C-alpha cells in the first residue's frame, strides 16, 4: 500500500438550520457523530473558508469542505494502454485490478487519475468494474462527450465482452433478461443481484469455446446495469469462474459472499462500436484479449 495525498470533499449546504456536526453526521453516515467530532477537533473541516468547530448553525448555500488526510491505498496495476486517440476521444485498455473511478478507498490508484496525468480534461463515458479489463472510452472535449452520452442512452453504442464461465454451457446462444436490483449483503447492506422486482436488463450470450469445466462466452449487453454480466451469466446457471460474489441463479453466494470489487474472475471488454460524434464514421475499437480468454482449440 502507498499513501496518497488526501482529498478535499466539498459540499454545498442545501438547507439551513442544522449544526455543522449534525449535518455531517446525518449526510455522511459512513462515519458516526463521534468520528466527525474528532475530525472537526483536528481542524479537518472548513465552513466558507474558515475552520469549523461543529456547533455553528448552517445557512443554505454555505460551503463545507472536509480535508481528508492522506490514507494508504491498496496496490493496483498503475498502467493502461492507448487503443485510439484523436482530438475528441481517447480509448484505453484498462487492466484488471485497477478501478475506473475513485471509490472504496481508491483515489489515485484509479484509471481516471492515471489518464488525467496526460490528458487533464479527459472524462470517462462509462466505467468497468475493478476486476474487468478492456476498452474504456473517454471524451477529451465537451461536445463529443455530450453526443456520445446521448448515443449511450439511445443504445447506439455496442459493447462486447469475453468471459470465462464456470461449467460447460449447453446451448450455443442464450438470451438472459433477469431483472437486476438490490439484494441483502451481510457486510455491505445491499449489492446488485438478480431480483424479481429489479430493473429490466438484457444480455446476449454466445458460446465461443467449451472446455473441460469452463466455457468461453462472448456477451453483448443491451442495458448497462451494475455487474450485469456477472449477474446474468450466474442467472443462466454459469457464474463467472472464481467469481467470489455471485452464485448460480444470479443471487449472492450462500456462504459469506465477497465484495463487488474482489478479484478472481476473468471478464474483458474486448470490442466497442460507436459512431464518431464529429465525423459520423463508424468506429470499432478492440482491446487485445488476455491469454486466459483466448480460444485454445482443445480442452
mmCIF file of C-alpha atoms in Angstrom:
data_model
loop_
_atom_site.group_PDB
_atom_site.id
_atom_site.type_symbol
_atom_site.label_atom_id
_atom_site.label_comp_id
_atom_site.label_asym_id
_atom_site.label_seq_id
_atom_site.Cartn_x
_atom_site.Cartn_y
_atom_site.Cartn_z
ATOM 1 C CA UNK A 1 0.000 0.000 0.000
ATOM 2 C CA UNK A 2 1.113 3.579 -0.641
ATOM 3 C CA UNK A 3 -0.027 6.807 0.957
ATOM 4 C CA UNK A 4 -1.967 9.186 -1.299
ATOM 5 C CA UNK A 5 -2.127 12.979 -0.991
ATOM 6 C CA UNK A 6 -5.534 13.169 0.669
ATOM 7 C CA UNK A 7 -8.603 14.816 -0.813
ATOM 8 C CA UNK A 8 -10.900 17.792 -0.216
ATOM 9 C CA UNK A 9 -14.595 16.785 -0.281
ATOM 10 C CA UNK A 10 -16.769 19.861 -0.951
ATOM 11 C CA UNK A 11 -20.476 20.080 -0.110
ATOM 12 C CA UNK A 12 -22.921 22.931 -0.726
ATOM 13 C CA UNK A 13 -25.459 23.128 2.111
ATOM 14 C CA UNK A 14 -28.973 22.718 0.615
ATOM 15 C CA UNK A 15 -30.987 23.754 3.674
ATOM 16 C CA UNK A 16 -30.134 25.697 6.798
ATOM 17 C CA UNK A 17 -30.947 25.055 10.457
ATOM 18 C CA UNK A 18 -28.633 22.167 11.400
ATOM 19 C CA UNK A 19 -25.324 22.462 13.156
ATOM 20 C CA UNK A 20 -22.209 21.515 11.215
ATOM 21 C CA UNK A 21 -21.763 18.361 13.302
ATOM 22 C CA UNK A 22 -25.393 17.285 12.895
ATOM 23 C CA UNK A 23 -25.305 17.939 9.145
ATOM 24 C CA UNK A 24 -22.139 15.918 8.564
ATOM 25 C CA UNK A 25 -23.309 13.039 10.750
ATOM 26 C CA UNK A 26 -26.701 12.826 9.023
ATOM 27 C CA UNK A 27 -25.451 13.280 5.465
ATOM 28 C CA UNK A 28 -22.365 11.049 5.579
ATOM 29 C CA UNK A 29 -23.416 8.002 7.552
ATOM 30 C CA UNK A 30 -20.231 6.067 6.798
ATOM 31 C CA UNK A 31 -18.905 7.856 9.924
ATOM 32 C CA UNK A 32 -20.695 8.377 13.243
ATOM 33 C CA UNK A 33 -21.024 11.635 15.169
ATOM 34 C CA UNK A 34 -18.021 10.873 17.389
ATOM 35 C CA UNK A 35 -15.809 10.392 14.330
ATOM 36 C CA UNK A 36 -16.986 13.656 12.783
ATOM 37 C CA UNK A 37 -16.439 15.441 16.106
ATOM 38 C CA UNK A 38 -12.844 14.172 16.127
ATOM 39 C CA UNK A 39 -12.320 15.406 12.567
ATOM 40 C CA UNK A 40 -13.689 18.807 13.487
ATOM 41 C CA UNK A 41 -11.431 18.952 16.549
ATOM 42 C CA UNK A 42 -8.462 18.101 14.342
ATOM 43 C CA UNK A 43 -9.230 21.075 12.067
ATOM 44 C CA UNK A 44 -10.123 18.980 9.030
ATOM 45 C CA UNK A 45 -13.409 20.791 8.209
ATOM 46 C CA UNK A 46 -13.863 24.297 6.829
ATOM 47 C CA UNK A 47 -17.040 26.344 6.538
ATOM 48 C CA UNK A 48 -16.897 29.094 3.906
ATOM 49 C CA UNK A 49 -13.112 29.028 4.050
ATOM 50 C CA UNK A 50 -12.767 29.234 7.848
ATOM 51 C CA UNK A 51 -12.187 26.410 10.309
ATOM 52 C CA UNK A 52 -15.419 24.830 11.525
ATOM 53 C CA UNK A 53 -15.779 23.592 15.097
ATOM 54 C CA UNK A 54 -19.155 21.819 14.996
ATOM 55 C CA UNK A 55 -21.800 23.911 16.781
ATOM 56 C CA UNK A 56 -22.128 26.518 14.002
ATOM 57 C CA UNK A 57 -25.707 26.675 12.650
ATOM 58 C CA UNK A 58 -25.710 26.321 8.877
ATOM 59 C CA UNK A 59 -27.420 28.517 6.284
ATOM 60 C CA UNK A 60 -28.479 27.338 2.837
ATOM 61 C CA UNK A 61 -25.760 27.944 0.256
ATOM 62 C CA UNK A 62 -22.806 27.758 2.613
ATOM 63 C CA UNK A 63 -19.923 25.502 1.582
ATOM 64 C CA UNK A 64 -18.406 22.804 3.777
ATOM 65 C CA UNK A 65 -15.057 21.244 2.889
ATOM 66 C CA UNK A 66 -13.651 18.147 4.575
ATOM 67 C CA UNK A 67 -9.902 17.943 4.043
ATOM 68 C CA UNK A 68 -9.426 14.214 4.371
ATOM 69 C CA UNK A 69 -5.820 13.485 5.375
ATOM 70 C CA UNK A 70 -3.705 11.150 3.225
ATOM 71 C CA UNK A 71 -4.586 7.472 3.568
ATOM 72 C CA UNK A 72 -2.996 4.239 2.300
ATOM 73 C CA UNK A 73 -4.463 2.909 -0.939
ATOM 74 C CA UNK A 74 -4.405 -0.772 -1.836
ATOM 75 C CA UNK A 75 -1.985 -1.769 -4.546
ATOM 76 C CA UNK A 76 -3.280 -1.806 -8.131
ATOM 77 C CA UNK A 77 -1.709 -2.092 -11.594
ATOM 78 C CA UNK A 78 -0.834 1.533 -12.390
ATOM 79 C CA UNK A 79 -0.726 1.394 -16.178
ATOM 80 C CA UNK A 80 -3.009 1.367 -19.217
ATOM 81 C CA UNK A 81 -2.665 1.079 -22.988
ATOM 82 C CA UNK A 82 -3.841 3.620 -25.548
ATOM 83 C CA UNK A 83 -6.055 1.991 -28.198
ATOM 84 C CA UNK A 84 -7.276 5.082 -30.069
ATOM 85 C CA UNK A 85 -6.761 8.825 -29.773
ATOM 86 C CA UNK A 86 -7.784 11.963 -31.645
ATOM 87 C CA UNK A 87 -8.614 15.470 -30.521
ATOM 88 C CA UNK A 88 -12.072 14.472 -29.283
ATOM 89 C CA UNK A 89 -11.814 10.915 -27.987
ATOM 90 C CA UNK A 90 -9.445 8.601 -26.184
ATOM 91 C CA UNK A 91 -9.914 4.833 -25.894
ATOM 92 C CA UNK A 92 -7.706 2.962 -23.428
ATOM 93 C CA UNK A 93 -7.168 -0.626 -22.327
ATOM 94 C CA UNK A 94 -7.743 -0.925 -18.558
ATOM 95 C CA UNK A 95 -6.040 -3.764 -16.706
ATOM 96 C CA UNK A 96 -7.926 -5.977 -14.282
ATOM 97 C CA UNK A 97 -7.450 -4.808 -10.696
ATOM 98 C CA UNK A 98 -7.439 -1.075 -11.471
ATOM 99 C CA UNK A 99 -10.650 0.790 -10.513
ATOM 100 C CA UNK A 100 -12.021 3.087 -13.201
ATOM 101 C CA UNK A 101 -13.184 5.819 -10.809
ATOM 102 C CA UNK A 102 -12.476 6.820 -7.191
ATOM 103 C CA UNK A 103 -14.335 4.886 -4.513
ATOM 104 C CA UNK A 104 -13.912 2.109 -1.994
ATOM 105 C CA UNK A 105 -10.719 3.658 -0.634
ATOM 106 C CA UNK A 106 -9.210 4.257 -4.071
ATOM 107 C CA UNK A 107 -8.378 7.792 -5.233
ATOM 108 C CA UNK A 108 -5.032 7.987 -7.025
ATOM 109 C CA UNK A 109 -4.839 4.278 -7.851
ATOM 110 C CA UNK A 110 -7.580 4.671 -10.464
ATOM 111 C CA UNK A 111 -7.724 4.754 -14.249
ATOM 112 C CA UNK A 112 -9.172 8.270 -14.114
ATOM 113 C CA UNK A 113 -6.226 9.599 -12.102
ATOM 114 C CA UNK A 114 -3.689 7.921 -14.395
ATOM 115 C CA UNK A 115 -5.325 9.156 -17.602
ATOM 116 C CA UNK A 116 -5.637 12.723 -16.331
ATOM 117 C CA UNK A 117 -1.906 12.930 -15.722
ATOM 118 C CA UNK A 118 -1.511 13.011 -19.516
ATOM 119 C CA UNK A 119 -4.992 14.188 -20.576
ATOM 120 C CA UNK A 120 -6.128 16.645 -17.850
ATOM 121 C CA UNK A 121 -9.603 17.236 -19.281
ATOM 122 C CA UNK A 122 -10.456 13.610 -20.033
ATOM 123 C CA UNK A 123 -13.913 12.494 -18.913
ATOM 124 C CA UNK A 124 -14.882 8.780 -18.862
ATOM 125 C CA UNK A 125 -18.052 7.975 -20.798
ATOM 126 C CA UNK A 126 -18.625 4.671 -18.986
ATOM 127 C CA UNK A 127 -16.894 2.507 -16.424
ATOM 128 C CA UNK A 128 -15.710 -1.054 -15.964
ATOM 129 C CA UNK A 129 -15.696 -2.900 -12.668
ATOM 130 C CA UNK A 130 -12.375 -3.181 -10.892
ATOM 131 C CA UNK A 131 -11.918 -6.816 -11.933
ATOM 132 C CA UNK A 132 -12.950 -6.214 -15.538
ATOM 133 C CA UNK A 133 -10.317 -5.334 -18.124
ATOM 134 C CA UNK A 134 -10.636 -3.833 -21.595
ATOM 135 C CA UNK A 135 -11.846 -0.806 -23.506
ATOM 136 C CA UNK A 136 -12.815 2.386 -21.665
ATOM 137 C CA UNK A 137 -13.756 5.410 -23.775
ATOM 138 C CA UNK A 138 -13.006 8.981 -22.650
ATOM 139 C CA UNK A 139 -14.184 12.284 -24.108
ATOM 140 C CA UNK A 140 -11.450 14.879 -24.488
ATOM 141 C CA UNK A 141 -13.848 17.757 -25.136
ATOM 142 C CA UNK A 142 -17.418 18.518 -24.148
ATOM 143 C CA UNK A 143 -19.252 18.351 -27.476
ATOM 144 C CA UNK A 144 -18.020 14.831 -28.187
ATOM 145 C CA UNK A 145 -18.904 13.750 -24.663
ATOM 146 C CA UNK A 146 -22.457 15.095 -24.897
ATOM 147 C CA UNK A 147 -23.089 13.429 -28.255
ATOM 148 C CA UNK A 148 -21.813 10.050 -27.124
ATOM 149 C CA UNK A 149 -23.734 10.274 -23.855
ATOM 150 C CA UNK A 150 -26.899 10.616 -25.957
ATOM 151 C CA UNK A 151 -25.888 7.638 -28.092
ATOM 152 C CA UNK A 152 -25.345 5.582 -24.939
ATOM 153 C CA UNK A 153 -28.815 6.485 -23.679
ATOM 154 C CA UNK A 154 -30.259 5.551 -27.091
ATOM 155 C CA UNK A 155 -28.429 2.177 -27.041
ATOM 156 C CA UNK A 156 -26.452 3.156 -30.154
ATOM 157 C CA UNK A 157 -23.143 2.136 -28.567
ATOM 158 C CA UNK A 158 -22.426 -1.599 -28.645
ATOM 159 C CA UNK A 159 -20.082 -3.356 -26.220
ATOM 160 C CA UNK A 160 -18.954 -6.972 -26.470
ATOM 161 C CA UNK A 161 -17.276 -8.761 -23.576
ATOM 162 C CA UNK A 162 -15.355 -12.029 -23.369
ATOM 163 C CA UNK A 163 -15.962 -14.021 -20.195
ATOM 164 C CA UNK A 164 -14.846 -17.313 -18.696
ATOM 165 C CA UNK A 165 -17.881 -19.006 -17.147
ATOM 166 C CA UNK A 166 -17.914 -21.930 -14.763
ATOM 167 C CA UNK A 167 -19.235 -25.221 -16.129
ATOM 168 C CA UNK A 168 -19.988 -26.293 -19.674
ATOM 169 C CA UNK A 169 -22.765 -24.215 -21.238
ATOM 170 C CA UNK A 170 -25.089 -26.367 -23.359
ATOM 171 C CA UNK A 171 -26.884 -24.039 -25.812
ATOM 172 C CA UNK A 172 -24.779 -22.150 -28.355
ATOM 173 C CA UNK A 173 -26.680 -18.933 -27.582
ATOM 174 C CA UNK A 174 -28.637 -17.669 -24.597
ATOM 175 C CA UNK A 175 -30.776 -14.595 -24.008
ATOM 176 C CA UNK A 176 -30.895 -13.530 -20.366
ATOM 177 C CA UNK A 177 -33.399 -10.931 -19.158
ATOM 178 C CA UNK A 178 -33.339 -11.418 -15.387
ATOM 179 C CA UNK A 179 -34.171 -8.095 -13.643
ATOM 180 C CA UNK A 180 -31.371 -6.619 -11.552
ATOM 181 C CA UNK A 181 -31.907 -4.836 -8.257
ATOM 182 C CA UNK A 182 -30.668 -4.576 -4.664
ATOM 183 C CA UNK A 183 -30.130 -7.714 -2.594
ATOM 184 C CA UNK A 184 -29.090 -8.053 1.048
ATOM 185 C CA UNK A 185 -25.357 -8.430 1.660
ATOM 186 C CA UNK A 186 -24.095 -9.332 5.155
ATOM 187 C CA UNK A 187 -21.209 -6.825 5.044
ATOM 188 C CA UNK A 188 -22.404 -4.020 2.774
ATOM 189 C CA UNK A 189 -26.139 -3.839 3.408
ATOM 190 C CA UNK A 190 -27.135 -4.256 -0.234
ATOM 191 C CA UNK A 191 -25.475 -5.058 -3.555
ATOM 192 C CA UNK A 192 -26.907 -5.636 -7.023
ATOM 193 C CA UNK A 193 -28.128 -9.118 -7.929
ATOM 194 C CA UNK A 194 -30.899 -10.858 -9.867
ATOM 195 C CA UNK A 195 -34.140 -9.891 -8.108
ATOM 196 C CA UNK A 196 -37.750 -10.234 -9.295
ATOM 197 C CA UNK A 197 -38.503 -6.580 -8.537
ATOM 198 C CA UNK A 198 -35.343 -5.210 -10.118
ATOM 199 C CA UNK A 199 -34.869 -3.093 -13.233
ATOM 200 C CA UNK A 200 -35.102 -4.659 -16.704
ATOM 201 C CA UNK A 201 -31.816 -5.991 -18.067
ATOM 202 C CA UNK A 202 -30.906 -7.772 -21.299
ATOM 203 C CA UNK A 203 -27.788 -9.760 -22.230
ATOM 204 C CA UNK A 204 -26.994 -11.979 -25.206
ATOM 205 C CA UNK A 205 -24.560 -14.846 -24.550
ATOM 206 C CA UNK A 206 -22.772 -16.807 -27.278
ATOM 207 C CA UNK A 207 -20.513 -19.803 -26.733
ATOM 208 C CA UNK A 208 -17.020 -19.276 -28.144
ATOM 209 C CA UNK A 209 -15.368 -22.410 -26.791
ATOM 210 C CA UNK A 210 -16.301 -25.225 -24.430
ATOM 211 C CA UNK A 211 -13.548 -26.524 -22.171
ATOM 212 C CA UNK A 212 -13.427 -29.372 -19.677
ATOM 213 C CA UNK A 213 -15.157 -27.472 -16.853
ATOM 214 C CA UNK A 214 -15.454 -23.885 -18.132
ATOM 215 C CA UNK A 215 -16.869 -22.094 -21.164
ATOM 216 C CA UNK A 216 -15.639 -19.062 -23.081
ATOM 217 C CA UNK A 217 -18.529 -16.701 -23.803
ATOM 218 C CA UNK A 218 -18.969 -13.542 -25.825
ATOM 219 C CA UNK A 219 -21.568 -11.312 -24.183
ATOM 220 C CA UNK A 220 -23.406 -8.347 -25.702
ATOM 221 C CA UNK A 221 -25.287 -6.209 -23.202
ATOM 222 C CA UNK A 222 -28.303 -4.199 -24.319
ATOM 223 C CA UNK A 223 -28.628 -2.493 -20.916
ATOM 224 C CA UNK A 224 -25.963 -1.268 -18.516
ATOM 225 C CA UNK A 225 -26.931 -2.441 -15.040
ATOM 226 C CA UNK A 226 -24.216 -2.748 -12.371
ATOM 227 C CA UNK A 227 -22.386 -6.099 -12.553
ATOM 228 C CA UNK A 228 -24.807 -7.132 -15.313
ATOM 229 C CA UNK A 229 -22.603 -9.752 -16.982
ATOM 230 C CA UNK A 230 -21.572 -11.343 -13.703
ATOM 231 C CA UNK A 231 -25.220 -11.492 -12.636
ATOM 232 C CA UNK A 232 -26.623 -12.693 -15.968
ATOM 233 C CA UNK A 233 -24.106 -15.477 -16.525
ATOM 234 C CA UNK A 234 -24.904 -16.614 -12.985
ATOM 235 C CA UNK A 235 -28.641 -16.298 -13.687
ATOM 236 C CA UNK A 236 -28.108 -18.627 -16.649
ATOM 237 C CA UNK A 237 -26.597 -21.176 -14.239
ATOM 238 C CA UNK A 238 -22.960 -20.415 -15.026
ATOM 239 C CA UNK A 239 -21.354 -17.743 -12.818
ATOM 240 C CA UNK A 240 -18.013 -16.452 -13.969
ATOM 241 C CA UNK A 241 -15.303 -18.891 -12.930
ATOM 242 C CA UNK A 242 -13.944 -17.933 -9.487
ATOM 243 C CA UNK A 243 -16.460 -15.110 -9.026
ATOM 244 C CA UNK A 244 -16.415 -14.501 -5.255
ATOM 245 C CA UNK A 245 -19.849 -12.865 -5.144
ATOM 246 C CA UNK A 246 -22.483 -14.491 -7.378
ATOM 247 C CA UNK A 247 -23.975 -17.988 -7.336
ATOM 248 C CA UNK A 248 -25.985 -19.967 -9.921
ATOM 249 C CA UNK A 249 -29.355 -18.264 -10.294
ATOM 250 C CA UNK A 250 -27.894 -14.745 -10.097
ATOM 251 C CA UNK A 251 -28.142 -14.290 -6.342
ATOM 252 C CA UNK A 252 -25.322 -13.990 -3.829
ATOM 253 C CA UNK A 253 -23.198 -16.951 -2.812
ATOM 254 C CA UNK A 254 -24.833 -18.728 0.149
ATOM 255 C CA UNK A 255 -21.612 -18.787 2.169
ATOM 256 C CA UNK A 256 -20.188 -15.403 3.162
ATOM 257 C CA UNK A 257 -20.095 -13.638 -0.209
ATOM 258 C CA UNK A 258 -17.202 -11.481 -1.268
ATOM 259 C CA UNK A 259 -17.320 -7.796 -2.122
ATOM 260 C CA UNK A 260 -18.161 -6.433 -5.587
ATOM 261 C CA UNK A 261 -14.582 -5.211 -6.019
ATOM 262 C CA UNK A 262 -12.955 -8.536 -5.132
ATOM 263 C CA UNK A 263 -10.960 -10.106 -7.937
ATOM 264 C CA UNK A 264 -10.525 -13.636 -9.276
ATOM 265 C CA UNK A 265 -12.792 -13.833 -12.330
ATOM 266 C CA UNK A 266 -11.894 -13.206 -15.991
ATOM 267 C CA UNK A 267 -14.036 -10.629 -17.825
ATOM 268 C CA UNK A 268 -12.776 -8.400 -20.644
ATOM 269 C CA UNK A 269 -14.458 -5.655 -22.700
ATOM 270 C CA UNK A 270 -12.784 -6.506 -25.993
ATOM 271 C CA UNK A 271 -14.921 -4.638 -28.560
ATOM 272 C CA UNK A 272 -16.592 -1.206 -28.501
ATOM 273 C CA UNK A 273 -18.558 0.021 -31.524
ATOM 274 C CA UNK A 274 -19.898 3.574 -31.848
ATOM 275 C CA UNK A 275 -20.352 6.455 -34.286
ATOM 276 C CA UNK A 276 -17.720 9.168 -34.086
ATOM 277 C CA UNK A 277 -19.576 12.284 -32.881
ATOM 278 C CA UNK A 278 -17.691 14.672 -35.202
ATOM 279 C CA UNK A 279 -17.060 12.704 -38.392
ATOM 280 C CA UNK A 280 -20.045 10.342 -38.385
ATOM 281 C CA UNK A 281 -17.647 7.470 -39.067
ATOM 282 C CA UNK A 282 -18.499 4.008 -37.747
ATOM 283 C CA UNK A 283 -15.809 3.222 -35.191
ATOM 284 C CA UNK A 284 -14.790 -0.132 -33.716
ATOM 285 C CA UNK A 285 -12.099 -0.295 -31.031
ATOM 286 C CA UNK A 286 -10.591 -3.606 -29.928
ATOM 287 C CA UNK A 287 -8.639 -4.435 -26.772
ATOM 288 C CA UNK A 288 -6.333 -7.482 -27.027
ATOM 289 C CA UNK A 289 -7.635 -10.495 -25.142
ATOM 290 C CA UNK A 290 -5.839 -11.786 -22.032
ATOM 291 C CA UNK A 291 -4.346 -15.222 -22.585
ATOM 292 C CA UNK A 292 -6.923 -16.960 -20.370
ATOM 293 C CA UNK A 293 -9.716 -15.659 -22.627
ATOM 294 C CA UNK A 294 -8.187 -16.658 -25.961
ATOM 295 C CA UNK A 295 -9.505 -19.694 -27.824
ATOM 296 C CA UNK A 296 -7.342 -22.755 -27.269
ATOM 297 C CA UNK A 297 -8.919 -25.052 -29.830
ATOM 298 C CA UNK A 298 -8.906 -28.041 -27.440
ATOM 299 C CA UNK A 299 -9.961 -28.846 -23.851
#
